Amino acid sequence: MSVMMTYLTNVWKLDLTHAAAIVNVSSGAANILPIAMSVLADTFLGHYCIILLANFAYSIGLSLLAMSTPPVLSRYTGTCRAYKPDCIGDTQKALFYTALALIAVGRSGNLASAKSFTERQLKEIEPLVPDASYEDISKMMWKLFGWLALLFISIFGGIALLYIKPWSVRFGISAICTVAAVLVFISGSSSYAHDPPQGSPLTTVSRVFVASASKIFCSLPRDANQLYEKHPPSDQALHLVPLPHTQSLRCLDKAAIIVPTQSVEQQEENRWKLCRVTEVEETKIFIRMIPMWMTFTMCGVVSSIGETYFLEQANHMNRKVGKWKVPLPILPIFYNIAKSALAALYGIVAGKLKKKKEIKKICSPHWNDNSNAIFCGMLCRGCKSGD
C-alpha cells in the first residue's frame, strides 16, 4: 500500500495530481475513521468485534485489489492482460475503489482497537518468576514466539515483495497472508479476555449538547452551586474528583439545570436531559481542544507530500548503488523506521523533561482501557504527579 502511488502512475498512467488525490483520500479516510471505530468499540461492539470486522474488511479489500489488476479477470471482462490503462475496464475500476474503501476500514479498525485489545491480553499473562507454573511459562513462550514470528515475517515479506514484479502477485500474496492472519486470530478467540463496552467520551459530549439544546429557553441560576452535580459510585471508587465550574461557554451549563417542575429523581432517569457539571466541563475542554486539533492539518499536508510527490520523484531517479538497483519500496520502509525512531526519541526526551520539571501526566491510569486516547486529556480528573 505504501507504493500505491507508483501503481497508479505506472499502470493506470494517471497524472501526478489525480493519483495523489486517490492516495490521499484513502489515507485520510483511514486516519479519520478510527474516531468512529473507537465510538463503536467503546459503546456497542467492544474491541474484539472491531478487530474482527477490520480484519475481514482488510482481507476482502486486498483480495479485491488483486482481482482489480488487468490479468486476473481479463477472461471474464473481455479486456487485455497487459498492465496498461487500456486493459483496465469499468469492472476493474469498481473493484479497485471498493478495495480502497475496505482497506481504509480495516486500517482504521486496527488503529482504534488493536493496541487496547493487545494490552488487555498482556495483563492476563503472569510475569515469569522462579515459582511460575508450567502454564505461565507456556504463555510467556508463546508470547516470545509471536513477537519473533512477527519480526521475521515482516522483514522477510517486506524484502521478498520488493523483487516480485507483477502487481497481481504482490497484491495476491498480501491478501493470502492477511487471510491466514485472520484465521490465526480467530483460532484463539476462546482464550481472549473480553471487556464489555463501557461508554464513549463522545457520548458524553453528545448528551451535553442535547441536554443544553432542550433547555435553551431556561435561565441559568446566579449561583453555580445550584447546578446538578452528583457522582456515581464508580467515580468514588476510582477517586475521581469533580471538575470545577468555569465561566466560559456558559450556554452548555444549561445541560446541568434542574427544572423545578419535575423532581430530581425523575430528571436523573433521562441521562439525555440532565448532565452533571463535570460532564459539562469535560465537553468544554473538548471544544477548547478543537483549535489545537485544526493545526494538525499541516501535519497531514506534510505527510501526504511524503507519501505521494516524493515517492513519485524517487520513482524517476537513478536508484542504482553500484550494480544493485535499490527497490522503490525500501524508501518508504526507511521513512517509517526513521519516523518511529524519532517518535521514540521524542518520548524519551519528553519523559526526562517531565520528571525534571515534575509535570503532571495527562491521563489517569484509573480510567477504563476502552476510552479513546484522543479524549483522555478531557476525561482525566484528579490526576496527581506520580500516578
Short mmCIF file of C-alpha atoms in Angstrom, two decimals:
data_model
loop_
_atom_site.label_atom_id
_atom_site.label_comp_id
_atom_site.label_asym_id
_atom_site.label_seq_id
_atom_site.Cartn_x
_atom_site.Cartn_y
_atom_site.Cartn_z
CA MET A 1 0.00 0.00 0.00
CA SER A 2 2.94 2.35 0.56
CA VAL A 3 3.77 2.31 -3.18
CA MET A 4 0.19 2.63 -4.44
CA MET A 5 1.24 5.93 -5.99
CA THR A 6 3.60 4.19 -8.40
CA TYR A 7 0.92 1.64 -9.31
CA LEU A 8 -1.48 4.39 -10.33
CA THR A 9 1.12 6.32 -12.32
CA ASN A 10 2.89 3.35 -13.95
CA VAL A 11 -0.09 1.06 -14.66
CA TRP A 12 -3.11 3.37 -14.78
CA LYS A 13 -0.98 6.15 -16.31
CA LEU A 14 -2.67 8.78 -14.16
CA ASP A 15 -1.14 12.21 -13.78
CA LEU A 16 0.51 13.15 -10.51
CA THR A 17 -2.42 15.23 -9.23
CA HIS A 18 -5.08 12.59 -9.91
CA ALA A 19 -3.03 9.75 -8.41
CA ALA A 20 -2.14 11.83 -5.34
CA ALA A 21 -5.82 12.67 -4.80
CA ILE A 22 -6.78 8.97 -4.77
CA VAL A 23 -3.98 8.04 -2.36
CA ASN A 24 -4.65 10.99 -0.05
CA VAL A 25 -8.40 10.38 0.14
CA SER A 26 -7.79 6.72 1.02
CA SER A 27 -5.14 7.58 3.59
CA GLY A 28 -7.22 10.40 5.05
CA ALA A 29 -10.25 8.13 5.46
CA ALA A 30 -8.06 5.56 7.23
CA ASN A 31 -6.86 8.24 9.66
CA ILE A 32 -10.30 9.77 10.37
CA LEU A 33 -12.38 6.60 10.70
CA PRO A 34 -10.63 5.45 13.93
CA ILE A 35 -12.75 8.00 15.81
CA ALA A 36 -15.94 6.32 14.62
CA MET A 37 -14.43 2.88 15.23
CA SER A 38 -13.49 3.85 18.78
CA VAL A 39 -17.04 5.01 19.46
CA LEU A 40 -18.41 1.71 18.16
CA ALA A 41 -15.90 -0.27 20.24
CA ASP A 42 -16.48 1.67 23.45
CA THR A 43 -20.26 1.92 23.13
CA PHE A 44 -21.61 -1.15 21.34
CA LEU A 45 -19.29 -3.85 19.96
CA GLY A 46 -16.10 -3.98 22.01
CA HIS A 47 -12.51 -4.17 20.74
CA TYR A 48 -12.60 -7.83 19.74
CA CYS A 49 -15.53 -7.38 17.35
CA ILE A 50 -13.99 -4.24 15.86
CA ILE A 51 -10.68 -6.02 15.20
CA LEU A 52 -12.51 -8.99 13.69
CA LEU A 53 -14.58 -6.68 11.48
CA ALA A 54 -11.47 -4.71 10.48
CA ASN A 55 -9.51 -7.83 9.59
CA PHE A 56 -12.35 -9.19 7.47
CA ALA A 57 -12.61 -5.84 5.67
CA TYR A 58 -8.85 -5.71 5.15
CA SER A 59 -8.72 -9.27 3.77
CA ILE A 60 -11.62 -8.69 1.38
CA GLY A 61 -10.12 -5.35 0.34
CA LEU A 62 -6.73 -6.83 -0.53
CA SER A 63 -8.42 -9.69 -2.38
CA LEU A 64 -10.47 -7.26 -4.45
CA LEU A 65 -7.34 -5.21 -5.04
CA ALA A 66 -5.60 -8.27 -6.50
CA MET A 67 -8.68 -9.02 -8.64
CA SER A 68 -8.72 -5.45 -9.97
CA THR A 69 -5.38 -5.91 -11.74
CA PRO A 70 -5.71 -6.47 -15.52
CA PRO A 71 -4.53 -10.13 -15.79
CA VAL A 72 -6.92 -11.62 -13.20
CA LEU A 73 -10.37 -11.01 -14.70
CA SER A 74 -9.38 -10.34 -18.30
CA ARG A 75 -11.08 -13.56 -19.50
CA TYR A 76 -14.42 -12.57 -17.96
CA THR A 77 -14.38 -8.85 -18.73
CA GLY A 78 -13.06 -9.15 -22.28
CA THR A 79 -10.08 -6.88 -21.63
CA CYS A 80 -6.39 -7.49 -22.32
CA ARG A 81 -3.93 -8.86 -19.77
CA ALA A 82 -1.19 -6.22 -20.03
CA TYR A 83 -0.53 -3.67 -17.29
CA LYS A 84 -1.80 -0.80 -19.42
CA PRO A 85 -4.66 1.67 -18.90
CA ASP A 86 -6.46 0.27 -21.98
CA CYS A 87 -6.71 -3.10 -20.20
CA ILE A 88 -8.46 -1.62 -17.15
CA GLY A 89 -12.22 -1.74 -17.62
CA ASP A 90 -15.11 -0.48 -15.53
CA THR A 91 -15.22 -3.73 -13.56
CA GLN A 92 -11.57 -3.40 -12.55
CA LYS A 93 -12.08 0.22 -11.55
CA ALA A 94 -15.12 -0.63 -9.42
CA LEU A 95 -13.21 -3.41 -7.68
CA PHE A 96 -10.23 -1.10 -7.12
CA TYR A 97 -12.19 1.71 -5.47
CA THR A 98 -14.21 -0.75 -3.38
CA ALA A 99 -10.96 -2.35 -2.27
CA LEU A 100 -9.52 1.01 -1.18
CA ALA A 101 -12.64 1.72 0.90
CA LEU A 102 -12.50 -1.69 2.62
CA ILE A 103 -8.76 -1.35 3.26
CA ALA A 104 -9.36 2.07 4.86
CA VAL A 105 -11.98 0.48 7.15
CA GLY A 106 -9.56 -2.32 8.02
CA ARG A 107 -6.70 0.05 8.81
CA SER A 108 -8.90 2.33 10.91
CA GLY A 109 -10.33 -0.57 12.94
CA ASN A 110 -6.89 -1.86 13.80
CA LEU A 111 -5.68 1.63 14.70
CA ALA A 112 -8.64 2.09 17.03
CA SER A 113 -8.67 -1.24 18.86
CA ALA A 114 -5.52 -3.31 18.28
CA LYS A 115 -3.40 -1.59 20.93
CA SER A 116 -6.06 -1.63 23.66
CA PHE A 117 -7.01 -5.22 22.88
CA THR A 118 -3.36 -6.37 22.96
CA GLU A 119 -2.69 -4.61 26.26
CA ARG A 120 -5.77 -6.29 27.72
CA GLN A 121 -4.43 -9.72 26.72
CA LEU A 122 -0.96 -8.99 28.11
CA LYS A 123 -2.50 -8.23 31.51
CA GLU A 124 -3.63 -11.84 31.66
CA ILE A 125 -0.08 -13.15 31.31
CA GLU A 126 1.58 -13.58 34.68
CA PRO A 127 5.19 -12.40 34.99
CA LEU A 128 7.79 -15.09 34.65
CA VAL A 129 9.05 -15.72 38.19
CA PRO A 130 11.08 -18.62 39.60
CA ASP A 131 7.99 -20.32 41.04
CA ALA A 132 5.88 -19.81 37.93
CA SER A 133 3.74 -22.69 36.85
CA TYR A 134 4.05 -24.60 33.60
CA GLU A 135 1.03 -22.75 32.21
CA ASP A 136 2.63 -19.35 32.92
CA ILE A 137 5.88 -20.38 31.26
CA SER A 138 3.95 -21.70 28.27
CA LYS A 139 2.15 -18.37 27.88
CA MET A 140 5.43 -16.48 28.02
CA MET A 141 7.00 -18.78 25.42
CA TRP A 142 4.05 -18.32 23.07
CA LYS A 143 4.30 -14.57 23.55
CA LEU A 144 8.02 -14.64 22.68
CA PHE A 145 7.34 -16.86 19.68
CA GLY A 146 4.64 -14.46 18.48
CA TRP A 147 6.95 -11.45 18.63
CA LEU A 148 9.76 -13.31 16.83
CA ALA A 149 7.35 -14.55 14.15
CA LEU A 150 6.01 -11.02 13.68
CA LEU A 151 9.53 -9.62 13.29
CA PHE A 152 10.72 -12.38 10.94
CA ILE A 153 7.66 -12.37 8.68
CA SER A 154 7.64 -8.57 8.43
CA ILE A 155 11.31 -8.36 7.45
CA PHE A 156 11.27 -11.38 5.13
CA GLY A 157 8.00 -10.41 3.48
CA GLY A 158 8.99 -6.80 3.07
CA ILE A 159 12.23 -7.74 1.33
CA ALA A 160 10.75 -10.57 -0.77
CA LEU A 161 7.89 -8.49 -2.15
CA LEU A 162 10.36 -5.94 -3.48
CA TYR A 163 11.59 -8.38 -6.13
CA ILE A 164 8.16 -9.50 -7.34
CA LYS A 165 7.27 -7.60 -10.49
CA PRO A 166 3.61 -8.49 -11.29
CA TRP A 167 1.27 -6.32 -9.28
CA SER A 168 -1.38 -9.05 -9.19
CA VAL A 169 1.08 -11.39 -7.45
CA ARG A 170 2.11 -8.66 -4.99
CA PHE A 171 -1.47 -7.92 -4.00
CA GLY A 172 -2.36 -11.61 -4.06
CA ILE A 173 0.41 -12.60 -1.63
CA SER A 174 -0.61 -9.78 0.71
CA ALA A 175 -4.24 -10.95 0.57
CA ILE A 176 -3.27 -14.58 1.31
CA CYS A 177 -1.11 -13.55 4.26
CA THR A 178 -3.90 -11.37 5.65
CA VAL A 179 -6.46 -14.17 5.36
CA ALA A 180 -4.04 -16.52 7.13
CA ALA A 181 -3.58 -13.94 9.88
CA VAL A 182 -7.36 -13.65 10.32
CA LEU A 183 -7.67 -17.42 10.68
CA VAL A 184 -4.90 -17.47 13.29
CA PHE A 185 -6.60 -14.65 15.18
CA ILE A 186 -9.96 -16.42 15.14
CA SER A 187 -8.39 -19.69 16.31
CA GLY A 188 -7.57 -18.11 19.68
CA SER A 189 -10.95 -16.47 20.23
CA SER A 190 -11.91 -18.80 23.07
CA SER A 191 -8.89 -17.77 25.14
CA TYR A 192 -9.12 -13.99 24.70
CA ALA A 193 -10.02 -11.73 27.59
CA HIS A 194 -13.01 -9.54 26.77
CA ASP A 195 -14.12 -6.31 28.39
CA PRO A 196 -17.72 -5.20 27.88
CA PRO A 197 -18.26 -1.77 26.29
CA GLN A 198 -18.08 0.91 28.97
CA GLY A 199 -19.19 4.01 27.11
CA SER A 200 -17.57 6.51 24.79
CA PRO A 201 -16.39 10.03 25.58
CA LEU A 202 -18.26 11.26 22.51
CA THR A 203 -21.49 10.01 24.07
CA THR A 204 -20.94 12.38 26.98
CA VAL A 205 -20.32 15.26 24.58
CA SER A 206 -23.47 14.43 22.63
CA ARG A 207 -25.54 14.21 25.81
CA VAL A 208 -24.41 17.66 26.92
CA PHE A 209 -25.30 19.20 23.54
CA VAL A 210 -28.72 17.54 23.50
CA ALA A 211 -29.50 18.45 27.12
CA SER A 212 -28.41 22.08 26.70
CA ALA A 213 -30.44 22.41 23.48
CA SER A 214 -33.56 21.04 25.19
CA LYS A 215 -33.26 23.76 27.87
CA ILE A 216 -32.36 26.63 25.56
CA PHE A 217 -35.15 28.81 26.96
CA CYS A 218 -34.28 28.12 30.61
CA SER A 219 -32.35 30.77 32.50
CA LEU A 220 -29.14 29.94 34.32
CA PRO A 221 -29.06 30.31 38.11
CA ARG A 222 -26.87 33.04 39.58
CA ASP A 223 -25.13 30.54 41.85
CA ALA A 224 -23.28 27.77 40.01
CA ASN A 225 -23.69 25.55 43.07
CA GLN A 226 -27.37 25.17 42.15
CA LEU A 227 -26.42 23.24 39.03
CA TYR A 228 -26.67 19.45 39.13
CA GLU A 229 -23.59 17.59 40.35
CA LYS A 230 -23.91 14.08 41.66
CA HIS A 231 -21.24 11.47 41.08
CA PRO A 232 -21.97 7.77 40.60
CA PRO A 233 -20.33 5.19 42.89
CA SER A 234 -17.89 4.26 40.11
CA ASP A 235 -16.31 7.72 40.26
CA GLN A 236 -15.95 7.50 44.02
CA ALA A 237 -14.33 4.08 43.74
CA LEU A 238 -11.77 5.46 41.29
CA HIS A 239 -11.16 8.58 43.44
CA LEU A 240 -12.14 10.90 40.59
CA VAL A 241 -12.69 14.42 41.87
CA PRO A 242 -15.26 16.67 40.13
CA LEU A 243 -14.10 19.37 37.77
CA PRO A 244 -14.68 22.95 38.97
CA HIS A 245 -17.19 25.10 37.16
CA THR A 246 -15.81 27.63 34.65
CA GLN A 247 -17.42 30.78 33.24
CA SER A 248 -16.64 30.18 29.57
CA LEU A 249 -19.16 28.56 27.19
CA ARG A 250 -21.93 29.10 29.72
CA CYS A 251 -24.56 28.10 27.17
CA LEU A 252 -23.56 24.49 27.85
CA ASP A 253 -24.27 24.95 31.58
CA LYS A 254 -27.96 24.68 30.77
CA ALA A 255 -27.46 20.92 30.46
CA ALA A 256 -26.98 20.85 34.26
CA ILE A 257 -30.04 22.96 35.11
CA ILE A 258 -32.53 21.24 37.43
CA VAL A 259 -36.02 22.00 36.12
CA PRO A 260 -38.29 22.96 39.06
CA THR A 261 -41.40 21.37 37.50
CA GLN A 262 -40.02 17.85 38.00
CA SER A 263 -38.29 16.07 40.83
CA VAL A 264 -34.56 15.42 40.64
CA GLU A 265 -35.15 11.66 40.66
CA GLN A 266 -37.37 11.90 37.59
CA GLN A 267 -34.84 14.01 35.73
CA GLU A 268 -31.99 11.67 36.64
CA GLU A 269 -33.74 8.82 34.85
CA ASN A 270 -33.25 10.58 31.49
CA ARG A 271 -29.48 11.00 31.00
CA TRP A 272 -30.07 12.97 27.80
CA LYS A 273 -31.98 15.69 29.66
CA LEU A 274 -29.81 16.24 32.73
CA CYS A 275 -25.99 16.18 32.89
CA ARG A 276 -23.54 16.73 35.70
CA VAL A 277 -21.36 19.84 35.91
CA THR A 278 -18.28 17.65 35.49
CA GLU A 279 -19.65 16.27 32.24
CA VAL A 280 -20.34 19.81 31.04
CA GLU A 281 -16.79 20.84 31.88
CA GLU A 282 -15.42 17.83 30.01
CA THR A 283 -17.39 18.97 26.96
CA LYS A 284 -15.96 22.47 27.33
CA ILE A 285 -12.45 21.02 27.38
CA PHE A 286 -13.30 19.06 24.24
CA ILE A 287 -14.43 22.25 22.46
CA ARG A 288 -11.33 24.17 23.58
CA MET A 289 -9.15 21.44 22.07
CA ILE A 290 -10.67 21.83 18.59
CA PRO A 291 -8.45 24.81 17.57
CA MET A 292 -5.39 22.80 18.57
CA TRP A 293 -6.58 19.79 16.57
CA MET A 294 -7.05 22.00 13.49
CA THR A 295 -3.33 22.78 13.49
CA PHE A 296 -2.69 19.08 12.85
CA THR A 297 -3.95 19.69 9.30
CA MET A 298 -0.49 20.87 8.35
CA CYS A 299 0.98 17.63 9.65
CA GLY A 300 -1.33 15.78 7.27
CA VAL A 301 -0.26 18.01 4.39
CA VAL A 302 3.42 17.25 5.04
CA SER A 303 2.74 13.51 5.34
CA SER A 304 0.72 13.49 2.12
CA ILE A 305 3.61 15.09 0.24
CA GLY A 306 5.99 12.44 1.51
CA GLU A 307 3.67 9.59 0.50
CA THR A 308 2.87 10.95 -2.98
CA TYR A 309 5.13 13.60 -4.51
CA PHE A 310 8.45 12.48 -3.02
CA LEU A 311 7.68 8.84 -3.82
CA GLU A 312 6.94 9.74 -7.43
CA GLN A 313 10.20 11.69 -7.61
CA ALA A 314 12.06 8.64 -6.31
CA ASN A 315 10.36 6.54 -8.99
CA HIS A 316 12.07 8.63 -11.68
CA MET A 317 15.51 8.97 -10.11
CA ASN A 318 18.59 6.79 -10.58
CA ARG A 319 18.43 4.33 -7.68
CA LYS A 320 21.50 2.28 -8.60
CA VAL A 321 24.15 1.73 -5.94
CA GLY A 322 26.96 0.10 -7.86
CA LYS A 323 25.39 -2.86 -9.67
CA TRP A 324 22.43 -3.10 -7.31
CA LYS A 325 19.29 -1.15 -8.05
CA VAL A 326 17.58 -0.14 -4.82
CA PRO A 327 13.90 -1.21 -4.94
CA LEU A 328 11.46 1.65 -4.57
CA PRO A 329 9.56 0.21 -1.54
CA ILE A 330 12.76 0.36 0.52
CA LEU A 331 12.43 4.16 0.66
CA PRO A 332 9.05 4.10 2.50
CA ILE A 333 10.46 1.43 4.81
CA PHE A 334 13.35 3.70 5.81
CA TYR A 335 10.89 6.57 6.13
CA ASN A 336 8.74 4.58 8.59
CA ILE A 337 11.80 3.41 10.54
CA ALA A 338 13.08 6.99 10.85
CA LYS A 339 9.63 8.20 11.91
CA SER A 340 9.35 5.52 14.59
CA ALA A 341 12.88 6.17 15.84
CA LEU A 342 12.28 9.92 16.13
CA ALA A 343 8.97 9.31 17.91
CA ALA A 344 10.74 7.02 20.41
CA LEU A 345 13.50 9.61 20.90
CA TYR A 346 10.90 12.31 21.48
CA GLY A 347 9.19 10.10 24.07
CA ILE A 348 12.47 9.62 25.94
CA VAL A 349 13.33 13.32 25.91
CA ALA A 350 9.80 14.36 26.88
CA GLY A 351 9.79 11.81 29.71
CA LYS A 352 13.01 13.19 31.15
CA LEU A 353 11.76 16.76 30.89
CA LYS A 354 8.55 15.79 32.68
CA LYS A 355 10.48 14.19 35.51
CA LYS A 356 12.79 17.16 35.73
CA LYS A 357 10.02 19.75 35.89
CA GLU A 358 7.63 17.47 37.78
CA ILE A 359 4.88 17.99 35.23
CA LYS A 360 1.69 16.10 35.87
CA LYS A 361 0.81 13.37 33.43
CA ILE A 362 -2.18 13.95 31.17
CA CYS A 363 -4.06 10.68 31.56
CA SER A 364 -5.07 8.90 34.71
CA PRO A 365 -4.35 5.14 34.69
CA HIS A 366 -7.53 4.64 36.70
CA TRP A 367 -9.67 5.38 33.64
CA ASN A 368 -11.03 2.36 31.80
CA ASP A 369 -8.93 0.96 28.97
CA ASN A 370 -11.77 1.33 26.46
CA SER A 371 -11.54 5.13 26.42
CA ASN A 372 -10.27 6.70 23.26
CA ALA A 373 -6.77 8.06 23.82
CA ILE A 374 -7.67 11.25 21.94
CA PHE A 375 -10.03 12.27 24.71
CA CYS A 376 -8.02 11.09 27.72
CA GLY A 377 -6.98 14.66 28.48
CA MET A 378 -10.62 15.65 28.59
CA LEU A 379 -11.56 12.72 30.82
CA CYS A 380 -8.71 12.89 33.32
CA ARG A 381 -9.89 14.07 36.72
CA GLY A 382 -7.85 14.23 39.88
CA CYS A 383 -4.55 13.18 38.26
CA LYS A 384 -1.61 13.55 40.60
CA SER A 385 2.06 13.71 39.88
CA GLY A 386 3.43 10.19 40.02
CA ASP A 387 0.16 8.42 39.15
#
